[in-house]
PDB file of C-alpha atoms and ligand atoms in Angstrom:
ATOM      1  CA  MET A   9      45.943  31.084  36.375  1.00  0.00           C
ATOM      2  CA  PRO A  10      48.313  31.453  33.400  1.00  0.00           C
ATOM      3  CA  GLY A  11      47.339  28.077  31.902  1.00  0.00           C
ATOM      4  CA  TRP A  12      49.190  25.989  34.479  1.00  0.00           C
ATOM      5  CA  ARG A  13      48.516  22.308  34.981  1.00  0.00           C
ATOM      6  CA  ALA A  14      50.228  20.795  37.990  1.00  0.00           C
ATOM      7  CA  SER A  15      50.815  17.204  38.962  1.00  0.00           C
ATOM      8  CA  TYR A  16      52.733  15.317  41.622  1.00  0.00           C
ATOM      9  CA  GLU A  17      55.973  13.947  40.300  1.00  0.00           C
ATOM     10  CA  CYS A  18      57.936  12.273  43.105  1.00  0.00           C
ATOM     11  CA  SER A  19      59.275  12.566  46.660  1.00  0.00           C
ATOM     12  CA  SER A  20      62.814  12.286  47.959  1.00  0.00           C
ATOM     13  CA  PHE A  21      63.426  11.045  51.482  1.00  0.00           C
ATOM     14  CA  LYS A  22      67.111  10.392  50.958  1.00  0.00           C
ATOM     15  CA  THR A  23      69.929  12.213  49.274  1.00  0.00           C
ATOM     16  CA  ASP A  24      70.243   9.527  46.584  1.00  0.00           C
ATOM     17  CA  GLN A  25      66.581   9.757  45.526  1.00  0.00           C
ATOM     18  CA  LEU A  26      66.634  13.116  43.779  1.00  0.00           C
ATOM     19  CA  PRO A  27      65.130  13.302  40.300  1.00  0.00           C
ATOM     20  CA  ALA A  28      67.272  14.284  37.333  1.00  0.00           C
ATOM     21  CA  GLY A  29      67.478  18.006  36.578  1.00  0.00           C
ATOM     22  CA  GLY A  30      66.412  19.518  33.294  1.00  0.00           C
ATOM     23  CA  VAL A  31      63.329  21.652  33.878  1.00  0.00           C
ATOM     24  CA  SER A  32      63.769  24.851  35.965  1.00  0.00           C
ATOM     25  CA  GLU A  33      62.924  24.437  39.638  1.00  0.00           C
ATOM     26  CA  ILE A  34      61.461  26.865  42.136  1.00  0.00           C
ATOM     27  CA  ALA A  35      61.721  25.643  45.724  1.00  0.00           C
ATOM     28  CA  VAL A  36      59.428  26.645  48.579  1.00  0.00           C
ATOM     29  CA  ALA A  37      60.869  26.871  52.091  1.00  0.00           C
ATOM     30  CA  GLY A  38      59.465  27.943  55.430  1.00  0.00           C
ATOM     31  CA  ARG A  39      59.204  26.887  59.035  1.00  0.00           C
ATOM     32  CA  SER A  40      56.563  24.291  59.887  1.00  0.00           C
ATOM     33  CA  ASN A  41      53.015  25.636  60.052  1.00  0.00           C
ATOM     34  CA  VAL A  42      53.890  28.780  58.066  1.00  0.00           C
ATOM     35  CA  GLY A  43      51.135  27.885  55.576  1.00  0.00           C
ATOM     36  CA  LYS A  44      53.387  26.341  52.930  1.00  0.00           C
ATOM     37  CA  SER A  45      51.107  23.467  51.896  1.00  0.00           C
ATOM     38  CA  SER A  46      48.066  25.744  51.702  1.00  0.00           C
ATOM     39  CA  LEU A  47      49.913  28.250  49.530  1.00  0.00           C
ATOM     40  CA  ILE A  48      51.315  25.574  47.210  1.00  0.00           C
ATOM     41  CA  ASN A  49      47.809  24.209  46.642  1.00  0.00           C
ATOM     42  CA  LYS A  50      46.379  27.671  46.046  1.00  0.00           C
ATOM     43  CA  LEU A  51      49.218  28.626  43.705  1.00  0.00           C
ATOM     44  CA  LEU A  52      48.949  25.435  41.659  1.00  0.00           C
ATOM     45  CA  GLY A  53      45.143  25.296  41.769  1.00  0.00           C
ATOM     46  CA  ALA A  54      45.230  21.681  42.938  1.00  0.00           C
ATOM     47  CA  ARG A  55      45.243  19.816  46.237  1.00  0.00           C
ATOM     48  CA  LEU A  56      48.690  18.359  45.946  1.00  0.00           C
ATOM     49  CA  ALA A  57      50.380  19.278  49.247  1.00  0.00           C
ATOM     50  CA  HIS A  58      49.107  17.998  52.603  1.00  0.00           C
ATOM     51  CA  VAL A  59      47.636  20.820  54.646  1.00  0.00           C
ATOM     52  CA  GLY A  60      47.861  20.536  58.425  1.00  0.00           C
ATOM     53  CA  ALA A  61      50.286  17.617  58.320  1.00  0.00           C
ATOM     54  CA  THR A  62      51.817  16.971  61.729  1.00  0.00           C
ATOM     55  CA  PRO A  63      54.870  19.201  61.925  1.00  0.00           C
ATOM     56  CA  GLY A  64      57.881  17.011  61.471  1.00  0.00           C
ATOM     57  CA  LYS A  65      56.039  14.363  59.509  1.00  0.00           C
ATOM     58  CA  THR A  66      56.742  15.856  56.124  1.00  0.00           C
ATOM     59  CA  ARG A  67      60.438  15.183  55.944  1.00  0.00           C
ATOM     60  CA  SER A  68      60.570  14.548  52.245  1.00  0.00           C
ATOM     61  CA  ILE A  69      61.219  16.913  49.369  1.00  0.00           C
ATOM     62  CA  ASN A  70      58.180  16.784  47.092  1.00  0.00           C
ATOM     63  CA  PHE A  71      58.383  17.604  43.413  1.00  0.00           C
ATOM     64  CA  PHE A  72      55.405  18.956  41.471  1.00  0.00           C
ATOM     65  CA  LEU A  73      55.572  19.403  37.730  1.00  0.00           C
ATOM     66  CA  VAL A  74      53.841  22.452  36.291  1.00  0.00           C
ATOM     67  CA  GLU A  75      52.992  22.341  32.614  1.00  0.00           C
ATOM     68  CA  ARG A  76      51.925  25.214  30.421  1.00  0.00           C
ATOM     69  CA  ASP A  77      50.223  24.448  27.093  1.00  0.00           C
ATOM     70  CA  GLY A  78      51.135  20.791  27.520  1.00  0.00           C
ATOM     71  CA  ALA A  79      54.871  21.437  27.871  1.00  0.00           C
ATOM     72  CA  PRO A  80      56.876  21.376  31.145  1.00  0.00           C
ATOM     73  CA  ALA A  81      57.213  24.958  32.433  1.00  0.00           C
ATOM     74  CA  PHE A  82      58.873  24.378  35.818  1.00  0.00           C
ATOM     75  CA  ARG A  83      58.922  22.196  38.899  1.00  0.00           C
ATOM     76  CA  LEU A  84      57.663  23.493  42.199  1.00  0.00           C
ATOM     77  CA  VAL A  85      59.759  21.877  44.901  1.00  0.00           C
ATOM     78  CA  ASP A  86      58.234  21.576  48.366  1.00  0.00           C
ATOM     79  CA  LEU A  87      61.094  21.501  50.889  1.00  0.00           C
ATOM     80  CA  PRO A  88      60.454  19.929  54.307  1.00  0.00           C
ATOM     81  CA  GLY A  89      59.225  22.393  56.955  1.00  0.00           C
ATOM     82  CA  PHE A  90      62.060  23.917  58.919  1.00  0.00           C
ATOM     83  CA  GLY A  91      60.391  23.866  62.349  1.00  0.00           C
ATOM     84  CA  TYR A  92      60.944  20.314  63.430  1.00  0.00           C
ATOM     85  CA  ALA A  93      64.564  20.764  62.523  1.00  0.00           C
ATOM     86  CA  SER A  94      65.079  22.987  65.553  1.00  0.00           C
ATOM     87  CA  ARG A  95      64.024  20.292  68.029  1.00  0.00           C
ATOM     88  CA  SER A  96      67.318  18.474  68.137  1.00  0.00           C
ATOM     89  CA  LYS A  97      70.694  18.618  66.534  1.00  0.00           C
ATOM     90  CA  SER A  98      70.251  15.283  64.787  1.00  0.00           C
ATOM     91  CA  GLU A  99      66.981  16.433  63.200  1.00  0.00           C
ATOM     92  CA  ARG A 100      68.557  19.705  62.189  1.00  0.00           C
ATOM     93  CA  ASP A 101      71.430  17.786  60.650  1.00  0.00           C
ATOM     94  CA  GLN A 102      68.994  15.495  58.822  1.00  0.00           C
ATOM     95  CA  TRP A 103      67.156  18.491  57.344  1.00  0.00           C
ATOM     96  CA  ALA A 104      70.405  20.167  56.319  1.00  0.00           C
ATOM     97  CA  ARG A 105      71.768  16.952  54.826  1.00  0.00           C
ATOM     98  CA  LEU A 106      68.714  16.304  52.642  1.00  0.00           C
ATOM     99  CA  VAL A 107      68.049  19.904  51.617  1.00  0.00           C
ATOM    100  CA  GLY A 108      71.770  20.591  51.274  1.00  0.00           C
ATOM    101  CA  ALA A 109      72.193  17.578  48.988  1.00  0.00           C
ATOM    102  CA  TYR A 110      69.327  18.882  46.879  1.00  0.00           C
ATOM    103  CA  THR A 111      70.551  22.484  46.582  1.00  0.00           C
ATOM    104  CA  ALA A 112      74.240  21.675  46.077  1.00  0.00           C
ATOM    105  CA  GLY A 113      75.147  22.200  42.456  1.00  0.00           C
ATOM    106  CA  ARG A 114      71.500  22.046  41.371  1.00  0.00           C
ATOM    107  CA  GLU A 115      71.876  24.249  38.316  1.00  0.00           C
ATOM    108  CA  ASN A 116      68.181  24.086  37.403  1.00  0.00           C
ATOM    109  CA  LEU A 117      67.200  25.502  40.839  1.00  0.00           C
ATOM    110  CA  VAL A 118      66.598  29.140  39.927  1.00  0.00           C
ATOM    111  CA  LEU A 119      64.666  30.584  42.870  1.00  0.00           C
ATOM    112  CA  ILE A 120      63.706  29.803  46.458  1.00  0.00           C
ATOM    113  CA  LEU A 121      60.472  31.227  47.832  1.00  0.00           C
ATOM    114  CA  HIS A 122      61.063  31.964  51.512  1.00  0.00           C
ATOM    115  CA  LEU A 123      57.698  31.867  53.245  1.00  0.00           C
ATOM    116  CA  VAL A 124      57.251  34.031  56.351  1.00  0.00           C
ATOM    117  CA  ASP A 125      54.062  34.286  58.427  1.00  0.00           C
ATOM    118  CA  PHE A 126      52.980  37.921  58.090  1.00  0.00           C
ATOM    119  CA  ARG A 127      51.661  38.093  61.651  1.00  0.00           C
ATOM    120  CA  HIS A 128      54.592  37.234  63.810  1.00  0.00           C
ATOM    121  CA  GLY A 129      57.605  39.323  62.929  1.00  0.00           C
ATOM    122  CA  LEU A 130      60.697  37.232  62.361  1.00  0.00           C
ATOM    123  CA  LEU A 131      60.815  34.152  64.576  1.00  0.00           C
ATOM    124  CA  LYS A 132      63.997  32.336  65.480  1.00  0.00           C
ATOM    125  CA  ASN A 133      63.351  29.689  62.854  1.00  0.00           C
ATOM    126  CA  ASP A 134      62.723  32.309  60.148  1.00  0.00           C
ATOM    127  CA  ILE A 135      66.097  33.860  60.893  1.00  0.00           C
ATOM    128  CA  ALA A 136      67.853  30.486  61.049  1.00  0.00           C
ATOM    129  CA  LEU A 137      66.307  29.526  57.712  1.00  0.00           C
ATOM    130  CA  ARG A 138      67.267  32.891  56.208  1.00  0.00           C
ATOM    131  CA  GLU A 139      70.872  32.351  57.295  1.00  0.00           C
ATOM    132  CA  TRP A 140      70.839  28.877  55.812  1.00  0.00           C
ATOM    133  CA  LEU A 141      69.422  30.199  52.534  1.00  0.00           C
ATOM    134  CA  ASP A 142      72.111  32.893  52.419  1.00  0.00           C
ATOM    135  CA  GLY A 143      74.711  30.156  52.456  1.00  0.00           C
ATOM    136  CA  VAL A 144      73.050  28.339  49.555  1.00  0.00           C
ATOM    137  CA  GLY A 145      73.534  31.293  47.240  1.00  0.00           C
ATOM    138  CA  ILE A 146      70.292  30.876  45.258  1.00  0.00           C
ATOM    139  CA  PRO A 147      68.132  34.017  44.837  1.00  0.00           C
ATOM    140  CA  GLY A 148      65.355  34.094  47.416  1.00  0.00           C
ATOM    141  CA  LEU A 149      62.012  35.868  47.240  1.00  0.00           C
ATOM    142  CA  VAL A 150      60.193  36.503  50.520  1.00  0.00           C
ATOM    143  CA  VAL A 151      56.526  35.559  50.335  1.00  0.00           C
ATOM    144  CA  PHE A 152      54.372  36.453  53.326  1.00  0.00           C
ATOM    145  CA  THR A 153      51.600  34.018  54.246  1.00  0.00           C
ATOM    146  CA  LYS A 154      48.338  34.482  56.165  1.00  0.00           C
ATOM    147  CA  GLY A 155      48.005  38.088  54.992  1.00  0.00           C
ATOM    148  CA  ASP A 156      44.278  37.898  55.852  1.00  0.00           C
ATOM    149  CA  LYS A 157      45.257  37.989  59.544  1.00  0.00           C
ATOM    150  CA  ILE A 158      46.465  41.577  59.195  1.00  0.00           C
ATOM    151  CA  SER A 159      44.041  44.299  58.116  1.00  0.00           C
ATOM    152  CA  ARG A 160      44.677  45.640  54.620  1.00  0.00           C
ATOM    153  CA  GLY A 161      45.311  49.123  55.959  1.00  0.00           C
ATOM    154  CA  ARG A 162      48.378  47.788  57.759  1.00  0.00           C
ATOM    155  CA  HIS A 163      49.843  45.694  54.934  1.00  0.00           C
ATOM    156  CA  LYS A 164      52.215  48.328  53.609  1.00  0.00           C
ATOM    157  CA  SER A 165      53.581  49.448  56.981  1.00  0.00           C
ATOM    158  CA  THR A 166      53.953  45.849  58.176  1.00  0.00           C
ATOM    159  CA  ARG A 167      55.873  44.900  55.059  1.00  0.00           C
ATOM    160  CA  ASN A 168      58.090  47.959  55.448  1.00  0.00           C
ATOM    161  CA  ALA A 169      58.829  46.992  59.054  1.00  0.00           C
ATOM    162  CA  TYR A 170      60.064  43.593  57.864  1.00  0.00           C
ATOM    163  CA  ILE A 171      62.249  45.224  55.225  1.00  0.00           C
ATOM    164  CA  ARG A 172      63.689  47.610  57.833  1.00  0.00           C
ATOM    165  CA  SER A 173      64.453  44.675  60.104  1.00  0.00           C
ATOM    166  CA  GLY A 174      66.799  43.365  57.417  1.00  0.00           C
ATOM    167  CA  LEU A 175      64.717  40.681  55.718  1.00  0.00           C
ATOM    168  CA  LYS A 176      66.382  40.036  52.379  1.00  0.00           C
ATOM    169  CA  SER A 177      64.505  39.378  49.158  1.00  0.00           C
ATOM    170  CA  VAL A 178      65.441  39.580  45.452  1.00  0.00           C
ATOM    171  CA  ASP A 179      62.325  41.624  44.814  1.00  0.00           C
ATOM    172  CA  MET A 180      59.528  43.316  46.771  1.00  0.00           C
ATOM    173  CA  PRO A 181      58.098  40.661  49.132  1.00  0.00           C
ATOM    174  CA  ILE A 182      54.642  39.507  48.079  1.00  0.00           C
ATOM    175  CA  ILE A 183      51.857  39.380  50.670  1.00  0.00           C
ATOM    176  CA  THR A 184      49.598  36.355  50.154  1.00  0.00           C
ATOM    177  CA  SER A 185      46.633  34.649  51.752  1.00  0.00           C
ATOM    178  CA  SER A 186      45.563  31.125  50.924  1.00  0.00           C
ATOM    179  CA  LYS A 187      42.283  31.887  52.619  1.00  0.00           C
ATOM    180  CA  ASP A 188      41.093  34.800  50.479  1.00  0.00           C
ATOM    181  CA  GLY A 189      43.526  34.491  47.544  1.00  0.00           C
ATOM    182  CA  THR A 190      45.325  37.799  48.147  1.00  0.00           C
ATOM    183  CA  GLY A 191      48.607  38.046  46.243  1.00  0.00           C
ATOM    184  CA  VAL A 192      48.393  34.592  44.664  1.00  0.00           C
ATOM    185  CA  GLY A 193      47.902  35.980  41.156  1.00  0.00           C
ATOM    186  CA  GLU A 194      50.759  38.408  41.765  1.00  0.00           C
ATOM    187  CA  LEU A 195      53.005  35.500  42.798  1.00  0.00           C
ATOM    188  CA  ARG A 196      52.060  33.546  39.652  1.00  0.00           C
ATOM    189  CA  LEU A 197      52.920  36.543  37.495  1.00  0.00           C
ATOM    190  CA  PHE A 198      56.224  36.991  39.318  1.00  0.00           C
ATOM    191  CA  ILE A 199      57.114  33.342  38.658  1.00  0.00           C
ATOM    192  CA  GLU A 200      56.148  33.640  34.993  1.00  0.00           C
ATOM    193  CA  SER A 201      58.246  36.756  34.454  1.00  0.00           C
ATOM    194  CA  TYR A 202      61.150  35.370  36.497  1.00  0.00           C
ATOM    195  CA  LEU A 203      61.234  32.221  34.363  1.00  0.00           C
ATOM    196  CA  ALA A 204      60.983  34.266  31.171  1.00  0.00           C
ATOM    197  CA  MET A 205      63.991  36.426  32.096  1.00  0.00           C
ATOM    198  CA  PRO A 206      67.005  35.657  29.938  1.00  0.00           C
ATOM    199  CA  ASP A 207      70.042  34.216  31.842  1.00  0.00           C
TER     200      ASP A 207
HETATM  201  P1  LIG B 559      52.621  24.107  56.549  1.00  0.00           P
HETATM  202  O1  LIG B 559      52.900  23.300  57.771  1.00  0.00           O
HETATM  203  O2  LIG B 559      53.604  25.225  56.384  1.00  0.00           O
HETATM  204  O3  LIG B 559      52.493  23.296  55.289  1.00  0.00           O
HETATM  205  O4  LIG B 559      51.218  24.855  56.798  1.00  0.00           O
HETATM  206  P2  LIG B 559      49.727  24.462  56.387  1.00  0.00           P
HETATM  207  O5  LIG B 559      49.437  24.867  54.996  1.00  0.00           O
HETATM  208  O6  LIG B 559      49.497  23.015  56.746  1.00  0.00           O
HETATM  209  O7  LIG B 559      48.894  25.435  57.322  1.00  0.00           O
HETATM  210  C1  LIG B 559      49.079  25.469  58.728  1.00  0.00           C
HETATM  211  C2  LIG B 559      47.831  26.061  59.362  1.00  0.00           C
HETATM  212  O8  LIG B 559      47.689  27.426  58.967  1.00  0.00           O
HETATM  213  C3  LIG B 559      46.551  25.357  58.938  1.00  0.00           C
HETATM  214  O9  LIG B 559      45.695  25.311  60.054  1.00  0.00           O
HETATM  215  C4  LIG B 559      45.975  26.266  57.845  1.00  0.00           C
HETATM  216  O10 LIG B 559      44.575  26.195  57.748  1.00  0.00           O
HETATM  217  C5  LIG B 559      46.423  27.645  58.323  1.00  0.00           C
HETATM  218  N1  LIG B 559      46.625  28.565  57.187  1.00  0.00           N
HETATM  219  C6  LIG B 559      47.410  28.327  56.115  1.00  0.00           C
HETATM  220  N2  LIG B 559      47.376  29.374  55.258  1.00  0.00           N
HETATM  221  C7  LIG B 559      46.548  30.290  55.796  1.00  0.00           C
HETATM  222  C8  LIG B 559      46.094  31.607  55.376  1.00  0.00           C
HETATM  223  O11 LIG B 559      46.457  32.156  54.325  1.00  0.00           O
HETATM  224  N3  LIG B 559      45.250  32.259  56.236  1.00  0.00           N
HETATM  225  C9  LIG B 559      44.855  31.716  57.403  1.00  0.00           C
HETATM  226  N4  LIG B 559      44.040  32.449  58.167  1.00  0.00           N
HETATM  227  N5  LIG B 559      45.231  30.490  57.813  1.00  0.00           N
HETATM  228  C10 LIG B 559      46.076  29.781  57.031  1.00  0.00           C
END
């Protein structure tokens, strides 16, 4: 790990509970059960996100502060899972209201990691989330989860199939596994170099 030290900062359940800006933020989005909590914990090297939480229970936006050499480097922002949002219109609206209030005019939000389960191809919720992210206008990097479920020999062709199917990403999608650690170092390096890029 490039000298990161992560800690829980706060949670927002309502649109008026968002923390002040300042430090650069990288948000993590994906449908429920995509492996978001597991990947956040692996990436930050700490058990901060709740793995296996009942889908729909985590309706807050959780903010984690990552420090490097004792100084704030960025915030990792755990957006509520998108899955429950498809159950009813009111839940979908609730998700969009909270996440929309967060993303609107958030100048310190520099990147959204769009998590996609490597096994399934694009599910309805992945596409719906992608369309929502398109509307937000923040650069999105696709990060595949559960890469250990696909044999290594098929990683390249599987990734290419996703790209052919129109999955958009600011850079080459990164294949990760929280189980065996595949791609996690690569994702850390991507984040470091993305943050270091001049505006
Ligand atoms: P979330 O709902 O998106 O936060 O997903 P979780 O991190 O809670 O994971 C959902 C389920 O997928 C759990 O049973 C995890 O153990 C499993 N899981 C998460 N990441 C991986 C992975 O990289 N490989 C495998 N095989 N299972 C995973």
